[in-house]
């Protein structure tokens, strides 16, 4: 399972990047779980040094749809070397709606979900501020 940073990207990983990585994995004979990451918000640092999330929910929905298409196109590809997964980026950059739809697609497609969570104090404070619970607290 590749885990990369989106801090140097315009928004998140693209379908094309992961399709190219799947081809490299095929050439090398690597077994991989793959799927382009997606997010509805991007962490940014303001001029005063504070971190905030800038939201673009349309980007999050479009990213999820790209990820679903990737799973449909690549799950089981290259004689089973490639398996699809859904990879929402950091938990604090997700909307509840996109996570609920992610779970629905995971069930429909029979693929796993990889989500960054419990990674730091900003995430903890932000999730607690928004939802009144810790990032890993169950419903």
JSON list of N, CA, C and O in Angstrom, two decimals, residues 13-71:
[
{"chain": "A", "resi": 13, "resn": "UNK", "atom": "N", "xyz": [-3.94, 12.97, -5.00]},
{"chain": "A", "resi": 13, "resn": "UNK", "atom": "CA", "xyz": [-3.37, 12.13, -6.06]},
{"chain": "A", "resi": 13, "resn": "UNK", "atom": "C", "xyz": [-4.35, 12.02, -7.23]},
{"chain": "A", "resi": 13, "resn": "UNK", "atom": "O", "xyz": [-5.56, 12.14, -7.04]},
{"chain": "A", "resi": 14, "resn": "UNK", "atom": "N", "xyz": [-3.82, 11.76, -8.40]},
{"chain": "A", "resi": 14, "resn": "UNK", "atom": "CA", "xyz": [-4.68, 11.64, -9.58]},
{"chain": "A", "resi": 14, "resn": "UNK", "atom": "C", "xyz": [-4.80, 10.18, -10.00]},
{"chain": "A", "resi": 14, "resn": "UNK", "atom": "O", "xyz": [-3.96, 9.34, -9.64]},
{"chain": "A", "resi": 15, "resn": "UNK", "atom": "N", "xyz": [-5.82, 9.91, -10.76]},
{"chain": "A", "resi": 15, "resn": "UNK", "atom": "CA", "xyz": [-6.02, 8.59, -11.35]},
{"chain": "A", "resi": 15, "resn": "UNK", "atom": "C", "xyz": [-4.79, 8.20, -12.16]},
{"chain": "A", "resi": 15, "resn": "UNK", "atom": "O", "xyz": [-4.29, 7.08, -12.06]},
{"chain": "A", "resi": 16, "resn": "UNK", "atom": "N", "xyz": [-4.30, 9.13, -12.96]},
{"chain": "A", "resi": 16, "resn": "UNK", "atom": "CA", "xyz": [-3.17, 8.86, -13.86]},
{"chain": "A", "resi": 16, "resn": "UNK", "atom": "C", "xyz": [-1.90, 8.48, -13.10]},
{"chain": "A", "resi": 16, "resn": "UNK", "atom": "O", "xyz": [-1.15, 7.60, -13.53]},
{"chain": "A", "resi": 17, "resn": "UNK", "atom": "N", "xyz": [-1.64, 9.13, -11.98]},
{"chain": "A", "resi": 17, "resn": "UNK", "atom": "CA", "xyz": [-0.47, 8.80, -11.17]},
{"chain": "A", "resi": 17, "resn": "UNK", "atom": "C", "xyz": [-0.53, 7.35, -10.68]},
{"chain": "A", "resi": 17, "resn": "UNK", "atom": "O", "xyz": [0.46, 6.62, -10.74]},
{"chain": "A", "resi": 18, "resn": "UNK", "atom": "N", "xyz": [-1.70, 6.95, -10.21]},
{"chain": "A", "resi": 18, "resn": "UNK", "atom": "CA", "xyz": [-1.83, 5.59, -9.69]},
{"chain": "A", "resi": 18, "resn": "UNK", "atom": "C", "xyz": [-1.86, 4.56, -10.81]},
{"chain": "A", "resi": 18, "resn": "UNK", "atom": "O", "xyz": [-1.36, 3.45, -10.65]},
{"chain": "A", "resi": 19, "resn": "UNK", "atom": "N", "xyz": [-2.42, 4.92, -11.97]},
{"chain": "A", "resi": 19, "resn": "UNK", "atom": "CA", "xyz": [-2.40, 4.01, -13.11]},
{"chain": "A", "resi": 19, "resn": "UNK", "atom": "C", "xyz": [-0.96, 3.77, -13.54]},
{"chain": "A", "resi": 19, "resn": "UNK", "atom": "O", "xyz": [-0.57, 2.63, -13.85]},
{"chain": "A", "resi": 20, "resn": "UNK", "atom": "N", "xyz": [-0.14, 4.82, -13.56]},
{"chain": "A", "resi": 20, "resn": "UNK", "atom": "CA", "xyz": [1.27, 4.66, -13.91]},
{"chain": "A", "resi": 20, "resn": "UNK", "atom": "C", "xyz": [1.99, 3.79, -12.87]},
{"chain": "A", "resi": 20, "resn": "UNK", "atom": "O", "xyz": [2.81, 2.94, -13.22]},
{"chain": "A", "resi": 21, "resn": "UNK", "atom": "N", "xyz": [1.68, 4.01, -11.59]},
{"chain": "A", "resi": 21, "resn": "UNK", "atom": "CA", "xyz": [2.29, 3.20, -10.53]},
{"chain": "A", "resi": 21, "resn": "UNK", "atom": "C", "xyz": [1.89, 1.73, -10.67]},
{"chain": "A", "resi": 21, "resn": "UNK", "atom": "O", "xyz": [2.71, 0.83, -10.44]},
{"chain": "A", "resi": 22, "resn": "UNK", "atom": "N", "xyz": [0.64, 1.47, -11.07]},
{"chain": "A", "resi": 22, "resn": "UNK", "atom": "CA", "xyz": [0.20, 0.09, -11.29]},
{"chain": "A", "resi": 22, "resn": "UNK", "atom": "C", "xyz": [0.99, -0.56, -12.42]},
{"chain": "A", "resi": 22, "resn": "UNK", "atom": "O", "xyz": [1.35, -1.74, -12.34]},
{"chain": "A", "resi": 23, "resn": "UNK", "atom": "N", "xyz": [1.29, 0.21, -13.44]},
{"chain": "A", "resi": 23, "resn": "UNK", "atom": "CA", "xyz": [2.09, -0.32, -14.55]},
{"chain": "A", "resi": 23, "resn": "UNK", "atom": "C", "xyz": [3.51, -0.63, -14.08]},
{"chain": "A", "resi": 23, "resn": "UNK", "atom": "O", "xyz": [4.09, -1.67, -14.44]},
{"chain": "A", "resi": 24, "resn": "UNK", "atom": "N", "xyz": [4.10, 0.24, -13.28]},
{"chain": "A", "resi": 24, "resn": "UNK", "atom": "CA", "xyz": [5.44, -0.04, -12.74]},
{"chain": "A", "resi": 24, "resn": "UNK", "atom": "C", "xyz": [5.41, -1.29, -11.86]},
{"chain": "A", "resi": 24, "resn": "UNK", "atom": "O", "xyz": [6.33, -2.12, -11.92]},
{"chain": "A", "resi": 25, "resn": "UNK", "atom": "N", "xyz": [4.37, -1.42, -11.04]},
{"chain": "A", "resi": 25, "resn": "UNK", "atom": "CA", "xyz": [4.24, -2.60, -10.19]},
{"chain": "A", "resi": 25, "resn": "UNK", "atom": "C", "xyz": [4.16, -3.86, -11.06]},
{"chain": "A", "resi": 25, "resn": "UNK", "atom": "O", "xyz": [4.78, -4.88, -10.73]},
{"chain": "A", "resi": 26, "resn": "UNK", "atom": "N", "xyz": [3.41, -3.80, -12.15]},
{"chain": "A", "resi": 26, "resn": "UNK", "atom": "CA", "xyz": [3.32, -4.95, -13.07]},
{"chain": "A", "resi": 26, "resn": "UNK", "atom": "C", "xyz": [4.70, -5.32, -13.61]},
{"chain": "A", "resi": 26, "resn": "UNK", "atom": "O", "xyz": [5.09, -6.48, -13.57]},
{"chain": "A", "resi": 27, "resn": "UNK", "atom": "N", "xyz": [5.43, -4.31, -14.08]},
{"chain": "A", "resi": 27, "resn": "UNK", "atom": "CA", "xyz": [6.76, -4.57, -14.65]},
{"chain": "A", "resi": 27, "resn": "UNK", "atom": "C", "xyz": [7.70, -5.20, -13.63]},
{"chain": "A", "resi": 27, "resn": "UNK", "atom": "O", "xyz": [8.52, -6.05, -13.97]},
{"chain": "A", "resi": 28, "resn": "UNK", "atom": "N", "xyz": [7.58, -4.78, -12.37]},
{"chain": "A", "resi": 28, "resn": "UNK", "atom": "CA", "xyz": [8.46, -5.28, -11.31]},
{"chain": "A", "resi": 28, "resn": "UNK", "atom": "C", "xyz": [7.93, -6.55, -10.64]},
{"chain": "A", "resi": 28, "resn": "UNK", "atom": "O", "xyz": [8.62, -7.16, -9.84]},
{"chain": "A", "resi": 29, "resn": "UNK", "atom": "N", "xyz": [6.69, -6.91, -10.95]},
{"chain": "A", "resi": 29, "resn": "UNK", "atom": "CA", "xyz": [6.08, -8.08, -10.33]},
{"chain": "A", "resi": 29, "resn": "UNK", "atom": "C", "xyz": [5.67, -7.86, -8.89]},
{"chain": "A", "resi": 29, "resn": "UNK", "atom": "O", "xyz": [5.65, -8.81, -8.10]},
{"chain": "A", "resi": 30, "resn": "UNK", "atom": "N", "xyz": [5.33, -6.62, -8.53]},
{"chain": "A", "resi": 30, "resn": "UNK", "atom": "CA", "xyz": [4.96, -6.29, -7.15]},
{"chain": "A", "resi": 30, "resn": "UNK", "atom": "C", "xyz": [3.46, -6.46, -6.93]},
{"chain": "A", "resi": 30, "resn": "UNK", "atom": "O", "xyz": [2.65, -6.06, -7.76]},
{"chain": "A", "resi": 31, "resn": "UNK", "atom": "N", "xyz": [3.10, -7.02, -5.79]},
{"chain": "A", "resi": 31, "resn": "UNK", "atom": "CA", "xyz": [1.70, -7.06, -5.36]},
{"chain": "A", "resi": 31, "resn": "UNK", "atom": "C", "xyz": [1.43, -5.77, -4.60]},
{"chain": "A", "resi": 31, "resn": "UNK", "atom": "O", "xyz": [2.19, -5.42, -3.69]},
{"chain": "A", "resi": 32, "resn": "UNK", "atom": "N", "xyz": [0.35, -5.08, -4.95]},
{"chain": "A", "resi": 32, "resn": "UNK", "atom": "CA", "xyz": [0.05, -3.81, -4.30]},
{"chain": "A", "resi": 32, "resn": "UNK", "atom": "C", "xyz": [-1.44, -3.60, -4.13]},
{"chain": "A", "resi": 32, "resn": "UNK", "atom": "O", "xyz": [-2.22, -4.00, -4.99]},
{"chain": "A", "resi": 33, "resn": "UNK", "atom": "N", "xyz": [-1.82, -2.98, -3.04]},
{"chain": "A", "resi": 33, "resn": "UNK", "atom": "CA", "xyz": [-3.14, -2.40, -2.88]},
{"chain": "A", "resi": 33, "resn": "UNK", "atom": "C", "xyz": [-2.98, -0.93, -3.23]},
{"chain": "A", "resi": 33, "resn": "UNK", "atom": "O", "xyz": [-2.10, -0.26, -2.68]},
{"chain": "A", "resi": 34, "resn": "UNK", "atom": "N", "xyz": [-3.82, -0.43, -4.13]},
{"chain": "A", "resi": 34, "resn": "UNK", "atom": "CA", "xyz": [-3.65, 0.93, -4.62]},
{"chain": "A", "resi": 34, "resn": "UNK", "atom": "C", "xyz": [-4.98, 1.62, -4.83]},
{"chain": "A", "resi": 34, "resn": "UNK", "atom": "O", "xyz": [-5.98, 0.98, -5.12]},
{"chain": "A", "resi": 35, "resn": "UNK", "atom": "N", "xyz": [-4.94, 2.93, -4.77]},
{"chain": "A", "resi": 35, "resn": "UNK", "atom": "CA", "xyz": [-6.07, 3.79, -5.10]},
{"chain": "A", "resi": 35, "resn": "UNK", "atom": "C", "xyz": [-5.68, 5.22, -4.86]},
{"chain": "A", "resi": 35, "resn": "UNK", "atom": "O", "xyz": [-5.00, 5.52, -3.88]},
{"chain": "A", "resi": 36, "resn": "UNK", "atom": "N", "xyz": [-6.07, 6.14, -5.74]},
{"chain": "A", "resi": 36, "resn": "UNK", "atom": "CA", "xyz": [-5.70, 7.54, -5.55]},
{"chain": "A", "resi": 36, "resn": "UNK", "atom": "C", "xyz": [-6.38, 8.13, -4.32]},
{"chain": "A", "resi": 36, "resn": "UNK", "atom": "O", "xyz": [-7.55, 7.88, -4.06]},
{"chain": "A", "resi": 37, "resn": "UNK", "atom": "N", "xyz": [-5.62, 8.91, -3.57]},
{"chain": "A", "resi": 37, "resn": "UNK", "atom": "CA", "xyz": [-6.19, 9.56, -2.40]},
{"chain": "A", "resi": 37, "resn": "UNK", "atom": "C", "xyz": [-7.15, 10.67, -2.82]},
{"chain": "A", "resi": 37, "resn": "UNK", "atom": "O", "xyz": [-7.13, 11.13, -3.96]},
{"chain": "A", "resi": 38, "resn": "UNK", "atom": "N", "xyz": [-7.98, 11.09, -1.88]},
{"chain": "A", "resi": 38, "resn": "UNK", "atom": "CA", "xyz": [-8.92, 12.19, -2.14]},
{"chain": "A", "resi": 38, "resn": "UNK", "atom": "C", "xyz": [-9.21, 12.88, -0.82]},
{"chain": "A", "resi": 38, "resn": "UNK", "atom": "O", "xyz": [-9.06, 12.30, 0.26]},
{"chain": "A", "resi": 39, "resn": "UNK", "atom": "N", "xyz": [-9.60, 14.13, -0.92]},
{"chain": "A", "resi": 39, "resn": "UNK", "atom": "CA", "xyz": [-9.91, 14.90, 0.28]},
{"chain": "A", "resi": 39, "resn": "UNK", "atom": "C", "xyz": [-10.86, 16.04, -0.07]},
{"chain": "A", "resi": 39, "resn": "UNK", "atom": "O", "xyz": [-10.86, 16.53, -1.19]},
{"chain": "A", "resi": 40, "resn": "UNK", "atom": "N", "xyz": [-11.65, 16.43, 0.90]},
{"chain": "A", "resi": 40, "resn": "UNK", "atom": "CA", "xyz": [-12.60, 17.53, 0.73]},
{"chain": "A", "resi": 40, "resn": "UNK", "atom": "C", "xyz": [-12.05, 18.83, 1.28]},
{"chain": "A", "resi": 40, "resn": "UNK", "atom": "O", "xyz": [-12.65, 19.88, 1.10]},
{"chain": "A", "resi": 41, "resn": "UNK", "atom": "N", "xyz": [-10.94, 18.75, 1.97]},
{"chain": "A", "resi": 41, "resn": "UNK", "atom": "CA", "xyz": [-10.29, 19.93, 2.52]},
{"chain": "A", "resi": 41, "resn": "UNK", "atom": "C", "xyz": [-8.78, 19.77, 2.45]},
{"chain": "A", "resi": 41, "resn": "UNK", "atom": "O", "xyz": [-8.27, 18.65, 2.35]},
{"chain": "A", "resi": 42, "resn": "UNK", "atom": "N", "xyz": [-8.09, 20.89, 2.49]},
{"chain": "A", "resi": 42, "resn": "UNK", "atom": "CA", "xyz": [-6.62, 20.88, 2.45]},
{"chain": "A", "resi": 42, "resn": "UNK", "atom": "C", "xyz": [-6.11, 21.67, 3.64]},
{"chain": "A", "resi": 42, "resn": "UNK", "atom": "O", "xyz": [-6.56, 22.80, 3.88]},
{"chain": "A", "resi": 43, "resn": "UNK", "atom": "N", "xyz": [-5.20, 21.07, 4.40]},
{"chain": "A", "resi": 43, "resn": "UNK", "atom": "CA", "xyz": [-4.58, 21.80, 5.51]},
{"chain": "A", "resi": 43, "resn": "UNK", "atom": "C", "xyz": [-3.64, 22.85, 4.95]},
{"chain": "A", "resi": 43, "resn": "UNK", "atom": "O", "xyz": [-2.82, 22.56, 4.08]},
{"chain": "A", "resi": 44, "resn": "UNK", "atom": "N", "xyz": [-3.77, 24.08, 5.44]},
{"chain": "A", "resi": 44, "resn": "UNK", "atom": "CA", "xyz": [-2.89, 25.18, 5.03]},
{"chain": "A", "resi": 44, "resn": "UNK", "atom": "C", "xyz": [-2.40, 25.90, 6.28]},
{"chain": "A", "resi": 44, "resn": "UNK", "atom": "O", "xyz": [-3.03, 25.83, 7.34]},
{"chain": "A", "resi": 45, "resn": "UNK", "atom": "N", "xyz": [-1.29, 26.58, 6.14]},
{"chain": "A", "resi": 45, "resn": "UNK", "atom": "CA", "xyz": [-0.74, 27.38, 7.24]},
{"chain": "A", "resi": 45, "resn": "UNK", "atom": "C", "xyz": [-0.99, 28.84, 6.89]},
{"chain": "A", "resi": 45, "resn": "UNK", "atom": "O", "xyz": [-0.58, 29.32, 5.83]},
{"chain": "A", "resi": 46, "resn": "UNK", "atom": "N", "xyz": [-1.66, 29.54, 7.80]},
{"chain": "A", "resi": 46, "resn": "UNK", "atom": "CA", "xyz": [-1.95, 30.96, 7.60]},
{"chain": "A", "resi": 46, "resn": "UNK", "atom": "C", "xyz": [-0.70, 31.79, 7.90]},
{"chain": "A", "resi": 46, "resn": "UNK", "atom": "O", "xyz": [0.28, 31.28, 8.46]},
{"chain": "A", "resi": 47, "resn": "UNK", "atom": "N", "xyz": [-0.73, 33.05, 7.53]},
{"chain": "A", "resi": 47, "resn": "UNK", "atom": "CA", "xyz": [0.42, 33.95, 7.71]},
{"chain": "A", "resi": 47, "resn": "UNK", "atom": "C", "xyz": [0.85, 34.03, 9.18]},
{"chain": "A", "resi": 47, "resn": "UNK", "atom": "O", "xyz": [2.04, 34.19, 9.46]},
{"chain": "A", "resi": 48, "resn": "UNK", "atom": "N", "xyz": [-0.09, 33.87, 10.10]},
{"chain": "A", "resi": 48, "resn": "UNK", "atom": "CA", "xyz": [0.26, 33.96, 11.52]},
{"chain": "A", "resi": 48, "resn": "UNK", "atom": "C", "xyz": [0.76, 32.62, 12.09]},
{"chain": "A", "resi": 48, "resn": "UNK", "atom": "O", "xyz": [1.01, 32.50, 13.27]},
{"chain": "A", "resi": 49, "resn": "UNK", "atom": "N", "xyz": [0.91, 31.61, 11.22]},
{"chain": "A", "resi": 49, "resn": "UNK", "atom": "CA", "xyz": [1.43, 30.31, 11.64]},
{"chain": "A", "resi": 49, "resn": "UNK", "atom": "C", "xyz": [0.38, 29.31, 12.05]},
{"chain": "A", "resi": 49, "resn": "UNK", "atom": "O", "xyz": [0.70, 28.15, 12.31]},
{"chain": "A", "resi": 50, "resn": "UNK", "atom": "N", "xyz": [-0.87, 29.73, 12.16]},
{"chain": "A", "resi": 50, "resn": "UNK", "atom": "CA", "xyz": [-1.95, 28.80, 12.52]},
{"chain": "A", "resi": 50, "resn": "UNK", "atom": "C", "xyz": [-2.31, 27.90, 11.34]},
{"chain": "A", "resi": 50, "resn": "UNK", "atom": "O", "xyz": [-2.24, 28.33, 10.19]},
{"chain": "A", "resi": 51, "resn": "UNK", "atom": "N", "xyz": [-2.72, 26.68, 11.66]},
{"chain": "A", "resi": 51, "resn": "UNK", "atom": "CA", "xyz": [-3.16, 25.73, 10.63]},
{"chain": "A", "resi": 51, "resn": "UNK", "atom": "C", "xyz": [-4.67, 25.78, 10.56]},
{"chain": "A", "resi": 51, "resn": "UNK", "atom": "O", "xyz": [-5.35, 25.88, 11.58]},
{"chain": "A", "resi": 52, "resn": "UNK", "atom": "N", "xyz": [-5.20, 25.73, 9.35]},
{"chain": "A", "resi": 52, "resn": "UNK", "atom": "CA", "xyz": [-6.64, 25.62, 9.15]},
{"chain": "A", "resi": 52, "resn": "UNK", "atom": "C", "xyz": [-6.90, 24.72, 7.95]},
{"chain": "A", "resi": 52, "resn": "UNK", "atom": "O", "xyz": [-6.01, 24.46, 7.15]},
{"chain": "A", "resi": 53, "resn": "UNK", "atom": "N", "xyz": [-8.13, 24.25, 7.84]},
{"chain": "A", "resi": 53, "resn": "UNK", "atom": "CA", "xyz": [-8.53, 23.44, 6.69]},
{"chain": "A", "resi": 53, "resn": "UNK", "atom": "C", "xyz": [-9.35, 24.33, 5.76]},
{"chain": "A", "resi": 53, "resn": "UNK", "atom": "O", "xyz": [-10.32, 24.96, 6.19]},
{"chain": "A", "resi": 54, "resn": "UNK", "atom": "N", "xyz": [-8.92, 24.39, 4.50]},
{"chain": "A", "resi": 54, "resn": "UNK", "atom": "CA", "xyz": [-9.66, 25.11, 3.47]},
{"chain": "A", "resi": 54, "resn": "UNK", "atom": "C", "xyz": [-10.47, 24.06, 2.73]},
{"chain": "A", "resi": 54, "resn": "UNK", "atom": "O", "xyz": [-9.93, 23.05, 2.26]},
{"chain": "A", "resi": 55, "resn": "UNK", "atom": "N", "xyz": [-11.79, 24.27, 2.62]},
{"chain": "A", "resi": 55, "resn": "UNK", "atom": "CA", "xyz": [-12.70, 23.25, 2.10]},
{"chain": "A", "resi": 55, "resn": "UNK", "atom": "C", "xyz": [-13.04, 23.46, 0.64]},
{"chain": "A", "resi": 55, "resn": "UNK", "atom": "O", "xyz": [-13.20, 24.59, 0.18]},
{"chain": "A", "resi": 56, "resn": "UNK", "atom": "N", "xyz": [-13.15, 22.35, -0.08]},
{"chain": "A", "resi": 56, "resn": "UNK", "atom": "CA", "xyz": [-13.67, 22.31, -1.45]},
{"chain": "A", "resi": 56, "resn": "UNK", "atom": "C", "xyz": [-14.35, 20.95, -1.58]},
{"chain": "A", "resi": 56, "resn": "UNK", "atom": "O", "xyz": [-13.73, 19.97, -2.01]},
{"chain": "A", "resi": 57, "resn": "UNK", "atom": "N", "xyz": [-15.60, 20.89, -1.18]},
{"chain": "A", "resi": 57, "resn": "UNK", "atom": "CA", "xyz": [-16.31, 19.62, -1.13]},
{"chain": "A", "resi": 57, "resn": "UNK", "atom": "C", "xyz": [-16.48, 18.99, -2.51]},
{"chain": "A", "resi": 57, "resn": "UNK", "atom": "O", "xyz": [-16.49, 17.76, -2.63]},
{"chain": "A", "resi": 58, "resn": "UNK", "atom": "N", "xyz": [-16.56, 19.82, -3.55]},
{"chain": "A", "resi": 58, "resn": "UNK", "atom": "CA", "xyz": [-16.66, 19.27, -4.91]},
{"chain": "A", "resi": 58, "resn": "UNK", "atom": "C", "xyz": [-15.41, 18.49, -5.28]},
{"chain": "A", "resi": 58, "resn": "UNK", "atom": "O", "xyz": [-15.48, 17.44, -5.92]},
{"chain": "A", "resi": 59, "resn": "UNK", "atom": "N", "xyz": [-14.24, 18.97, -4.85]},
{"chain": "A", "resi": 59, "resn": "UNK", "atom": "CA", "xyz": [-12.98, 18.23, -5.09]},
{"chain": "A", "resi": 59, "resn": "UNK", "atom": "C", "xyz": [-13.02, 16.88, -4.38]},
{"chain": "A", "resi": 59, "resn": "UNK", "atom": "O", "xyz": [-12.56, 15.88, -4.92]},
{"chain": "A", "resi": 60, "resn": "UNK", "atom": "N", "xyz": [-13.55, 16.86, -3.16]},
{"chain": "A", "resi": 60, "resn": "UNK", "atom": "CA", "xyz": [-13.64, 15.61, -2.42]},
{"chain": "A", "resi": 60, "resn": "UNK", "atom": "C", "xyz": [-14.55, 14.60, -3.10]},
{"chain": "A", "resi": 60, "resn": "UNK", "atom": "O", "xyz": [-14.20, 13.41, -3.21]},
{"chain": "A", "resi": 61, "resn": "UNK", "atom": "N", "xyz": [-15.71, 15.04, -3.55]},
{"chain": "A", "resi": 61, "resn": "UNK", "atom": "CA", "xyz": [-16.64, 14.13, -4.25]},
{"chain": "A", "resi": 61, "resn": "UNK", "atom": "C", "xyz": [-16.03, 13.63, -5.55]},
{"chain": "A", "resi": 61, "resn": "UNK", "atom": "O", "xyz": [-16.10, 12.44, -5.86]},
{"chain": "A", "resi": 62, "resn": "UNK", "atom": "N", "xyz": [-15.41, 14.54, -6.31]},
{"chain": "A", "resi": 62, "resn": "UNK", "atom": "CA", "xyz": [-14.78, 14.14, -7.58]},
{"chain": "A", "resi": 62, "resn": "UNK", "atom": "C", "xyz": [-13.63, 13.17, -7.33]},
{"chain": "A", "resi": 62, "resn": "UNK", "atom": "O", "xyz": [-13.44, 12.21, -8.08]},
{"chain": "A", "resi": 63, "resn": "UNK", "atom": "N", "xyz": [-12.85, 13.42, -6.29]},
{"chain": "A", "resi": 63, "resn": "UNK", "atom": "CA", "xyz": [-11.74, 12.52, -5.96]},
{"chain": "A", "resi": 63, "resn": "UNK", "atom": "C", "xyz": [-12.22, 11.13, -5.59]},
{"chain": "A", "resi": 63, "resn": "UNK", "atom": "O", "xyz": [-11.63, 10.13, -6.00]},
{"chain": "A", "resi": 64, "resn": "UNK", "atom": "N", "xyz": [-13.30, 11.06, -4.83]},
{"chain": "A", "resi": 64, "resn": "UNK", "atom": "CA", "xyz": [-13.86, 9.76, -4.48]},
{"chain": "A", "resi": 64, "resn": "UNK", "atom": "C", "xyz": [-14.33, 9.03, -5.73]},
{"chain": "A", "resi": 64, "resn": "UNK", "atom": "O", "xyz": [-14.07, 7.83, -5.89]},
{"chain": "A", "resi": 65, "resn": "UNK", "atom": "N", "xyz": [-14.98, 9.73, -6.63]},
{"chain": "A", "resi": 65, "resn": "UNK", "atom": "CA", "xyz": [-15.44, 9.09, -7.87]},
{"chain": "A", "resi": 65, "resn": "UNK", "atom": "C", "xyz": [-14.27, 8.59, -8.71]},
{"chain": "A", "resi": 65, "resn": "UNK", "atom": "O", "xyz": [-14.33, 7.50, -9.30]},
{"chain": "A", "resi": 66, "resn": "UNK", "atom": "N", "xyz": [-13.16, 9.35, -8.76]},
{"chain": "A", "resi": 66, "resn": "UNK", "atom": "CA", "xyz": [-11.95, 8.88, -9.47]},
{"chain": "A", "resi": 66, "resn": "UNK", "atom": "C", "xyz": [-11.40, 7.63, -8.81]},
{"chain": "A", "resi": 66, "resn": "UNK", "atom": "O", "xyz": [-10.98, 6.68, -9.48]},
{"chain": "A", "resi": 67, "resn": "UNK", "atom": "N", "xyz": [-11.39, 7.63, -7.49]},
{"chain": "A", "resi": 67, "resn": "UNK", "atom": "CA", "xyz": [-10.88, 6.46, -6.76]},
{"chain": "A", "resi": 67, "resn": "UNK", "atom": "C", "xyz": [-11.75, 5.23, -7.02]},
{"chain": "A", "resi": 67, "resn": "UNK", "atom": "O", "xyz": [-11.23, 4.12, -7.21]},
{"chain": "A", "resi": 68, "resn": "UNK", "atom": "N", "xyz": [-13.05, 5.40, -7.04]},
{"chain": "A", "resi": 68, "resn": "UNK", "atom": "CA", "xyz": [-13.96, 4.29, -7.32]},
{"chain": "A", "resi": 68, "resn": "UNK", "atom": "C", "xyz": [-13.72, 3.77, -8.73]},
{"chain": "A", "resi": 68, "resn": "UNK", "atom": "O", "xyz": [-13.65, 2.54, -8.95]},
{"chain": "A", "resi": 69, "resn": "UNK", "atom": "N", "xyz": [-13.54, 4.67, -9.69]},
{"chain": "A", "resi": 69, "resn": "UNK", "atom": "CA", "xyz": [-13.26, 4.23, -11.06]},
{"chain": "A", "resi": 69, "resn": "UNK", "atom": "C", "xyz": [-11.95, 3.47, -11.13]},
{"chain": "A", "resi": 69, "resn": "UNK", "atom": "O", "xyz": [-11.84, 2.47, -11.84]},
{"chain": "A", "resi": 70, "resn": "UNK", "atom": "N", "xyz": [-10.94, 3.93, -10.38]},
{"chain": "A", "resi": 70, "resn": "UNK", "atom": "CA", "xyz": [-9.67, 3.22, -10.36]},
{"chain": "A", "resi": 70, "resn": "UNK", "atom": "C", "xyz": [-9.86, 1.79, -9.85]},
{"chain": "A", "resi": 70, "resn": "UNK", "atom": "O", "xyz": [-9.33, 0.85, -10.43]},
{"chain": "A", "resi": 71, "resn": "UNK", "atom": "N", "xyz": [-10.60, 1.63, -8.76]},
{"chain": "A", "resi": 71, "resn": "UNK", "atom": "CA", "xyz": [-10.85, 0.29, -8.22]},
{"chain": "A", "resi": 71, "resn": "UNK", "atom": "C", "xyz": [-11.56, -0.57, -9.26]},
{"chain": "A", "resi": 71, "resn": "UNK", "atom": "O", "xyz": [-11.17, -1.72, -9.50]}
]
